Short mmCIF file of C-alpha atoms in Angstrom, two decimals:
data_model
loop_
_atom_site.label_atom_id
_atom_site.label_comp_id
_atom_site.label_asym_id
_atom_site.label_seq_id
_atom_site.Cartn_x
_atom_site.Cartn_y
_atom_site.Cartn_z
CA UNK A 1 5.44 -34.80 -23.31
CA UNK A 2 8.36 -37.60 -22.83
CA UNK A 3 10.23 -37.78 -20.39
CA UNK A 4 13.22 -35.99 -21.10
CA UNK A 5 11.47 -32.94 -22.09
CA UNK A 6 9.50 -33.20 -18.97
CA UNK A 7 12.80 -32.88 -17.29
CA UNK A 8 14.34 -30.36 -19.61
CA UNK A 9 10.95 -28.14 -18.60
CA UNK A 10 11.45 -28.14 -15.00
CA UNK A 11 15.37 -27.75 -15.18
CA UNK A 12 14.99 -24.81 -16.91
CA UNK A 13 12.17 -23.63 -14.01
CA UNK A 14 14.71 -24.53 -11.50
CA UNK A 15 17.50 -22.77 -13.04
CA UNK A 16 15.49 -19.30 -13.01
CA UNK A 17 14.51 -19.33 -17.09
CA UNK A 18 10.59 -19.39 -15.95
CA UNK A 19 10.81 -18.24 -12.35
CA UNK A 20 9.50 -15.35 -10.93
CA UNK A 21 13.01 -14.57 -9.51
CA UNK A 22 14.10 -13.79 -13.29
CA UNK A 23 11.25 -11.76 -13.87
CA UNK A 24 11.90 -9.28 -11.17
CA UNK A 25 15.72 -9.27 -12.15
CA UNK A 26 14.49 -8.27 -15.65
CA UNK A 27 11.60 -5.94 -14.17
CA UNK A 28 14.59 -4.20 -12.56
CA UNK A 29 16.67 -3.95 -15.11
CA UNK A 30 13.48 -1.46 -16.74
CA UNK A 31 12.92 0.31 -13.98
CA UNK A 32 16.61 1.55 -13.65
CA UNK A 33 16.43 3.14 -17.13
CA UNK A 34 12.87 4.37 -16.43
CA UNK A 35 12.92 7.96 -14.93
CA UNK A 36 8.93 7.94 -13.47
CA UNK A 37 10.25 5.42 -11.98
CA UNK A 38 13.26 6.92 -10.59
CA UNK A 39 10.64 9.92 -9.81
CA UNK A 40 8.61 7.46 -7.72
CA UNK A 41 11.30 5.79 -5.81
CA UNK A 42 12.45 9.54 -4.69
CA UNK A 43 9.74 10.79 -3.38
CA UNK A 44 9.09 7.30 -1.54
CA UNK A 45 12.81 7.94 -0.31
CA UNK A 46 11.68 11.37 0.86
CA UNK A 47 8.36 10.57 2.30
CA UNK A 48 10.20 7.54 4.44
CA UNK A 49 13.07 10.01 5.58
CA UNK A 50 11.13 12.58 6.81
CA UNK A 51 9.12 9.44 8.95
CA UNK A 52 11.97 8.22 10.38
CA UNK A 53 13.75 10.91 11.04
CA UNK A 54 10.42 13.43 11.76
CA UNK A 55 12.32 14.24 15.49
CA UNK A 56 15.54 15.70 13.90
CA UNK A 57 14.30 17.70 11.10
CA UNK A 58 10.74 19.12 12.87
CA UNK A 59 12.14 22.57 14.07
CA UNK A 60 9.28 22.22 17.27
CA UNK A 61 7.03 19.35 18.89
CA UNK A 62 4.31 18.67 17.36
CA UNK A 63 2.19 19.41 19.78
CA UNK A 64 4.20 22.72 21.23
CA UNK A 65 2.56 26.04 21.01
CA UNK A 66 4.96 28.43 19.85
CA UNK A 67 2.85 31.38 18.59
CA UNK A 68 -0.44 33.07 19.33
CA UNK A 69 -3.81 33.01 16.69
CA UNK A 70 -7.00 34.24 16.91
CA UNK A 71 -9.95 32.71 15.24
CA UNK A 72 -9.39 35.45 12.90
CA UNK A 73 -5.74 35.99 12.62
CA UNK A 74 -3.51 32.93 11.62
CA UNK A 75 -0.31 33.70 10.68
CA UNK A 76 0.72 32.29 7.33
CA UNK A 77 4.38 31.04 6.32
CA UNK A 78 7.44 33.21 7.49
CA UNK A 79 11.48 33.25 8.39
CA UNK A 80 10.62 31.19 11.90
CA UNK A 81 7.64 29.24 10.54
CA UNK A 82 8.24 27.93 7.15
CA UNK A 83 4.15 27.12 6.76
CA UNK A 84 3.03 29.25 9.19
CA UNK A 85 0.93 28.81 12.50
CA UNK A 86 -1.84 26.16 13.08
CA UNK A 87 -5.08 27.43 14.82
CA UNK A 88 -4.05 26.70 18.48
CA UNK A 89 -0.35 28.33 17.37
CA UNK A 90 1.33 25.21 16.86
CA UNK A 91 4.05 25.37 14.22
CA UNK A 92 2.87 23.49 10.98
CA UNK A 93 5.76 22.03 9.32
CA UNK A 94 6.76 20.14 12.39
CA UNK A 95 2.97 18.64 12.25
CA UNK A 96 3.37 18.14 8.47
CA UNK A 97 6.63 15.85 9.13
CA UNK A 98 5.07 14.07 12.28
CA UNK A 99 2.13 13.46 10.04
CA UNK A 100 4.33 11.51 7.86
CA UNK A 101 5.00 8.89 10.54
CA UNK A 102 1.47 8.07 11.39
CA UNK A 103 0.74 7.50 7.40
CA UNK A 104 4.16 5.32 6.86
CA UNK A 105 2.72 3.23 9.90
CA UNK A 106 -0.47 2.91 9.01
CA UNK A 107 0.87 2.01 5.47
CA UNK A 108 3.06 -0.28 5.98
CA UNK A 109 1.25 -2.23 8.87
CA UNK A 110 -2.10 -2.62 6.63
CA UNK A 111 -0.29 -3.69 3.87
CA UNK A 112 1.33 -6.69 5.76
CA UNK A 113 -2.41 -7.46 7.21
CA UNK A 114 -3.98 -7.09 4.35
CA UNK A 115 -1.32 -8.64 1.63
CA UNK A 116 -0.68 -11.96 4.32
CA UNK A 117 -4.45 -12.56 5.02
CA UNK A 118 -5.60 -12.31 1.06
CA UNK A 119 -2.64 -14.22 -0.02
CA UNK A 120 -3.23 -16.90 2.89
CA UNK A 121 -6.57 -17.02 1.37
CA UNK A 122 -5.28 -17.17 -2.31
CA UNK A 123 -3.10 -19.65 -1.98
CA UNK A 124 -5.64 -21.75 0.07
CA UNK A 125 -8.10 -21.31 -3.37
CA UNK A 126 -5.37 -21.75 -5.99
CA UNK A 127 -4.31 -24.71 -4.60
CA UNK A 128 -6.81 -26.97 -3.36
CA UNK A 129 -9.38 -25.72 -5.87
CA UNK A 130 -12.60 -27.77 -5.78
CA UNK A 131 -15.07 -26.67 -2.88
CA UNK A 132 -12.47 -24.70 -1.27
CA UNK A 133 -11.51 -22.72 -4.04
CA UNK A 134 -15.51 -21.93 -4.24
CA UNK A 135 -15.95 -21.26 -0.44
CA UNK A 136 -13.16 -18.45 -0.30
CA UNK A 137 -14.13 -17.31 -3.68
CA UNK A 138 -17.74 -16.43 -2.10
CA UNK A 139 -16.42 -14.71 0.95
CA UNK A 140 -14.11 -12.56 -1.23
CA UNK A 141 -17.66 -11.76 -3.91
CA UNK A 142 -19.15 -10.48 -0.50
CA UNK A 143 -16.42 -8.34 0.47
CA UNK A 144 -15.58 -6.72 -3.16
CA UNK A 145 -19.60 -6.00 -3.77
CA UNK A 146 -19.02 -3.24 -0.95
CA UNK A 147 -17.09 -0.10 -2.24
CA UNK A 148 -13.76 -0.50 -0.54
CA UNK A 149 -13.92 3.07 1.55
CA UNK A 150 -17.68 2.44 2.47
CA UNK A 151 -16.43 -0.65 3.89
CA UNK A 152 -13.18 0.91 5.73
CA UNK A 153 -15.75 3.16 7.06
CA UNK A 154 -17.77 0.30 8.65
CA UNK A 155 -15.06 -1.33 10.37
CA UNK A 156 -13.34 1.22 11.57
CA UNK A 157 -16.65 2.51 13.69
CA UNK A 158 -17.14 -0.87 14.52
CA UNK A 159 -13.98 -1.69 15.80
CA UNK A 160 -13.65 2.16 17.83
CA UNK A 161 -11.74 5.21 17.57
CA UNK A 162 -8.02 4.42 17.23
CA UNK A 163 -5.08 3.92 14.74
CA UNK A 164 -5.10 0.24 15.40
CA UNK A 165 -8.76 0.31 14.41
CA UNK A 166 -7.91 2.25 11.01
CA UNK A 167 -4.99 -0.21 10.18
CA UNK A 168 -7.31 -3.15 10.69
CA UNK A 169 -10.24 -1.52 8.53
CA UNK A 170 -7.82 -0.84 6.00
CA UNK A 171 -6.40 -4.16 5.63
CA UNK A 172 -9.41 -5.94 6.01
CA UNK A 173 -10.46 -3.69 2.50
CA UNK A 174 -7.54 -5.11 0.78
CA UNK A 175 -7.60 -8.98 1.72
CA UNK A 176 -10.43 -9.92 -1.12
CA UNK A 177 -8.23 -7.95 -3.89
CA UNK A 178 -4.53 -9.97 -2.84
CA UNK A 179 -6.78 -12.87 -2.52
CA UNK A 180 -8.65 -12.85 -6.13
CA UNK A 181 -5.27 -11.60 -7.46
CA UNK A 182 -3.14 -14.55 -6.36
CA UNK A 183 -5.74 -17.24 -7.13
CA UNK A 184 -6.16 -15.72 -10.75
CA UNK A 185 -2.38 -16.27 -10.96
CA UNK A 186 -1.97 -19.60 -9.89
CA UNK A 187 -5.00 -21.43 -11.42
CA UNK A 188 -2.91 -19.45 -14.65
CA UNK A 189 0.31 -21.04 -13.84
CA UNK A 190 -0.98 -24.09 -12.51
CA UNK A 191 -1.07 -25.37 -16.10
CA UNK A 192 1.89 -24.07 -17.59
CA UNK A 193 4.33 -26.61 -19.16
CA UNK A 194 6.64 -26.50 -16.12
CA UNK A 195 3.82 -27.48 -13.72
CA UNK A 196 2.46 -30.10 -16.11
CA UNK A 197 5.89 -31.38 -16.07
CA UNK A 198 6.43 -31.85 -12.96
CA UNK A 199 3.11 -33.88 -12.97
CA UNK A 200 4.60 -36.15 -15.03
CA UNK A 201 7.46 -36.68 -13.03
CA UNK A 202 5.35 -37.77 -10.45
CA UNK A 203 6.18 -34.36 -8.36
CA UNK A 204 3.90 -33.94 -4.95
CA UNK A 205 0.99 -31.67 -5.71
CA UNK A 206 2.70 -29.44 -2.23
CA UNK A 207 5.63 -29.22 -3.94
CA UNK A 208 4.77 -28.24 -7.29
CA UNK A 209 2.19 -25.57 -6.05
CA UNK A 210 5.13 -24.37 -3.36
CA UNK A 211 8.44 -24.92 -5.50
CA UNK A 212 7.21 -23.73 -9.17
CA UNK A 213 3.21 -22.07 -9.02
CA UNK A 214 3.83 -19.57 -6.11
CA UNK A 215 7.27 -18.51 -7.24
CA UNK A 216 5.79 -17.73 -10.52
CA UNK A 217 2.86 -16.11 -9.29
CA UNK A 218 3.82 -13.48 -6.98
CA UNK A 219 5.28 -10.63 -9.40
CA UNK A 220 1.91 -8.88 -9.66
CA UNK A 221 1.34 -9.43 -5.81
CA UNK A 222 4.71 -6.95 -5.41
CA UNK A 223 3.23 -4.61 -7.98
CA UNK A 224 -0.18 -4.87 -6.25
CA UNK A 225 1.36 -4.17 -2.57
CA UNK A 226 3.07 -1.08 -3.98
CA UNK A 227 0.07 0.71 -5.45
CA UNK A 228 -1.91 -1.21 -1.94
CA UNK A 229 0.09 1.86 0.04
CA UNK A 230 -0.72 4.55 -2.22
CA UNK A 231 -4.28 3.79 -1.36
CA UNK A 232 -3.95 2.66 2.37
CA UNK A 233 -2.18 6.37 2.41
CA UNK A 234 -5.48 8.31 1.26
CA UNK A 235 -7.69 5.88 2.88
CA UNK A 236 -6.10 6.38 6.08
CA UNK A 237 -6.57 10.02 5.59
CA UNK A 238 -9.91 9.96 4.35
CA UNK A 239 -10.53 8.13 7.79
CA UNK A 240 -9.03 10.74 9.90
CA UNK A 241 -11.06 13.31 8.34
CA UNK A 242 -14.18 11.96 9.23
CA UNK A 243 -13.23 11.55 13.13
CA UNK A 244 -12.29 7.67 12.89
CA UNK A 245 -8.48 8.14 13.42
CA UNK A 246 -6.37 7.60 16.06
CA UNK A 247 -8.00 9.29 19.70
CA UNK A 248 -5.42 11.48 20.93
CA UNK A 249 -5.96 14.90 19.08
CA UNK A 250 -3.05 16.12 19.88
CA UNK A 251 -1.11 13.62 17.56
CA UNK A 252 -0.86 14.90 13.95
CA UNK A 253 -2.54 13.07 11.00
CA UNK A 254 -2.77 14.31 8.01
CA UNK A 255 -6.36 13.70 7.58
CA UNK A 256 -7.36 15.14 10.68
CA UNK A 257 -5.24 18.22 9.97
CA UNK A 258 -7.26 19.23 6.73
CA UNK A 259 -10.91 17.97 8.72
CA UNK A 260 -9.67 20.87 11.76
CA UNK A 261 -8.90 23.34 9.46
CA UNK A 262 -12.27 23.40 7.41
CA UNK A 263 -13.83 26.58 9.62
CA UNK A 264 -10.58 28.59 9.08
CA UNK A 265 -10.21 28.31 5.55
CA UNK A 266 -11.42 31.67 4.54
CA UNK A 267 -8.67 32.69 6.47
CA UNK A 268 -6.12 30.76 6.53
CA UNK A 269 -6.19 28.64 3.42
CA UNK A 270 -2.40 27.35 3.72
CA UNK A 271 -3.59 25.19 6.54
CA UNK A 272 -5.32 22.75 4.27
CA UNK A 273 -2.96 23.28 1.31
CA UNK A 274 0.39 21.65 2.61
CA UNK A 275 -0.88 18.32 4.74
CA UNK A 276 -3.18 18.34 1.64
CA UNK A 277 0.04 18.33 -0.80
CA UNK A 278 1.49 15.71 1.49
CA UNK A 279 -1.02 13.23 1.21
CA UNK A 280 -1.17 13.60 -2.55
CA UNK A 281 2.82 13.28 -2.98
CA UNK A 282 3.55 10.49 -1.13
CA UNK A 283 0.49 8.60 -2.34
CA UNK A 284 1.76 9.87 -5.81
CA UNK A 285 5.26 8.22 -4.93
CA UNK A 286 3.87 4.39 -4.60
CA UNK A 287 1.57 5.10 -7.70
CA UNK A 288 4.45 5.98 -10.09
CA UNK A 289 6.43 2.93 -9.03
CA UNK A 290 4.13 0.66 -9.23
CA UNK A 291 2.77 1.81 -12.05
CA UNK A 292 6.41 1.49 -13.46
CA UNK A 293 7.00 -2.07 -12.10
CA UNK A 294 3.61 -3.10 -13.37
CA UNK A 295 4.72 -2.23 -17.31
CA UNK A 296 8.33 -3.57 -16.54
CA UNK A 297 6.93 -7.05 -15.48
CA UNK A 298 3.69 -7.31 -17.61
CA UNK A 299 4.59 -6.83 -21.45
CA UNK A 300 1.26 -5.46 -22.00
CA UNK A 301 1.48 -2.49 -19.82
CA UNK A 302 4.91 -1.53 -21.44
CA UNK A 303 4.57 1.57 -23.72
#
């Protein structure tokens, strides 16, 4: 490569024509004219809403008791309680949109965990390569050959009964896949014409792996942190059901919801249907978008 094509490479990396910058702006350009995932992105809107604003549109407290049940009489949906009665009377659509607000937490806070220690780790591998590259390669071959909920599991009733203790378990399970993901990407990129290029030019080894391989590298990070939620969203729920949530009963999570209603289903079946329905929407939200953004980005996904 001379040296004016060298040049002509990275100017054209610099300008955007190769960047990962472009890619997005192109990725959105699909996903405007792409109505699962305008589907998506709504019921993410809705599922974030009703978290924020869970104290303005829950008719009761959460943890109010507002009717009276027996163990076998639980009254279902009506005028003054859209989904009915819980089994200690407490009005379940206000714990259905409190519920929202734990998940959206626990979401959101595993996914930063998770994403910033597996991309630390990724980046570490993808740059330095050599022994380094083989040393966090290893630790993240130990961590995958566990199935990802066994291993939430662990950690969780390691760490104790709380919702810090779920968060961390959770994003703990996702470090090895950012990790392997962003490594993969950037050993890919790292000899690409721009970065070869830049060699050429003399460019730092830092500055080529933070200027032009990272940039370029990071769209399916973004897709991967989208569908990360969907999961972290179940798993969190899955977690709650078993009895590793957070300690105060009284709080409303989804997953604990459905695991207190299992002796009452016979007669009051509604009691697992809606948190069940919630989970499955809102995880269903951050699947259909990144679903979408993964064939807008990646030409071999696109239909």
């Amino acid at each position: 490569m001379s040296l004016s094509q060298a040049e002509l490479t990275i100017e054209r990396a610099d300008s955007g024509e190769e960047t990962g910058g472009s890619v997005l702006g192109e990725a959105w350009k699909r996903l405007r004219r792409n109505p699962v995932a305008i589907v998506g992105a709504a019921l993410i809107l809705l599922f974030i809403l009703v978290a924020i604003f869970a104290p303005l549109l829950a008719p009761y407290s959460p943890t109010q008791r507002v009717g009276q049940t027996t163990p076998t009489e639980i009254p279902g949906p009506s005028a003054e309680h859209l989904l009915g009665l819980d089994d200690l009377g407490r009005d379940e659509l206000s714990r259905v949109i409190y519920g929202a607000r734990q998940s959206l937490i626990v979401g959101v806070v595993s996914l930063v965990l998770g994403a910033s220690g597996g991309i630390l780790l990724g980046l570490l591998a993808g740059a330095f390569g050599g022994w380094v590259d083989n040393l966090v390669m290893r630790i993240v071959d130990i961590m995958l050959s566990v199935p990802g909920l066994l291993f939430a599991i662990a950690v969780a009733a390691a760490l104790g009964q709380s919702l810090t203790s779920v968060m961390i378990a959770i994003a703990v399970v996702n470090i090895p896949i950012f990790a392997r993901l962003l490594r993969g990407q950037m050993l890919a990129q790292r000899d690409s014409d721009y970065a070869l290029a830049a060699r050429s030019l003399g460019v730092r080894h830092r500055d080529i792996v933070l200027k032009h391989v990272l940039p370029n590298s990071v769209s399916p990070v973004i897709v991967q942190g989208t569908l990360t939620l969907a999961t972290a969203i179940i798993d969190a729920a899955a977690l709650s059901f078993l009895g590793l949530g957070g300690a105060d009963p009284s709080v409303p999570e989804w997953g604990r919801m459905l695991a207190d209603t299992q002796r009452y289903l016979a007669v009051a079946p509604q009691l697992a249907v809606f948190p069940g329905l919630a989970i499955v929407f809102s995880a269903l939200g951050f699947t259909l978008l990144g679903e979408s953004l993964r064939e807008a980005i990646d030409p071999k996904y696109r239909r």
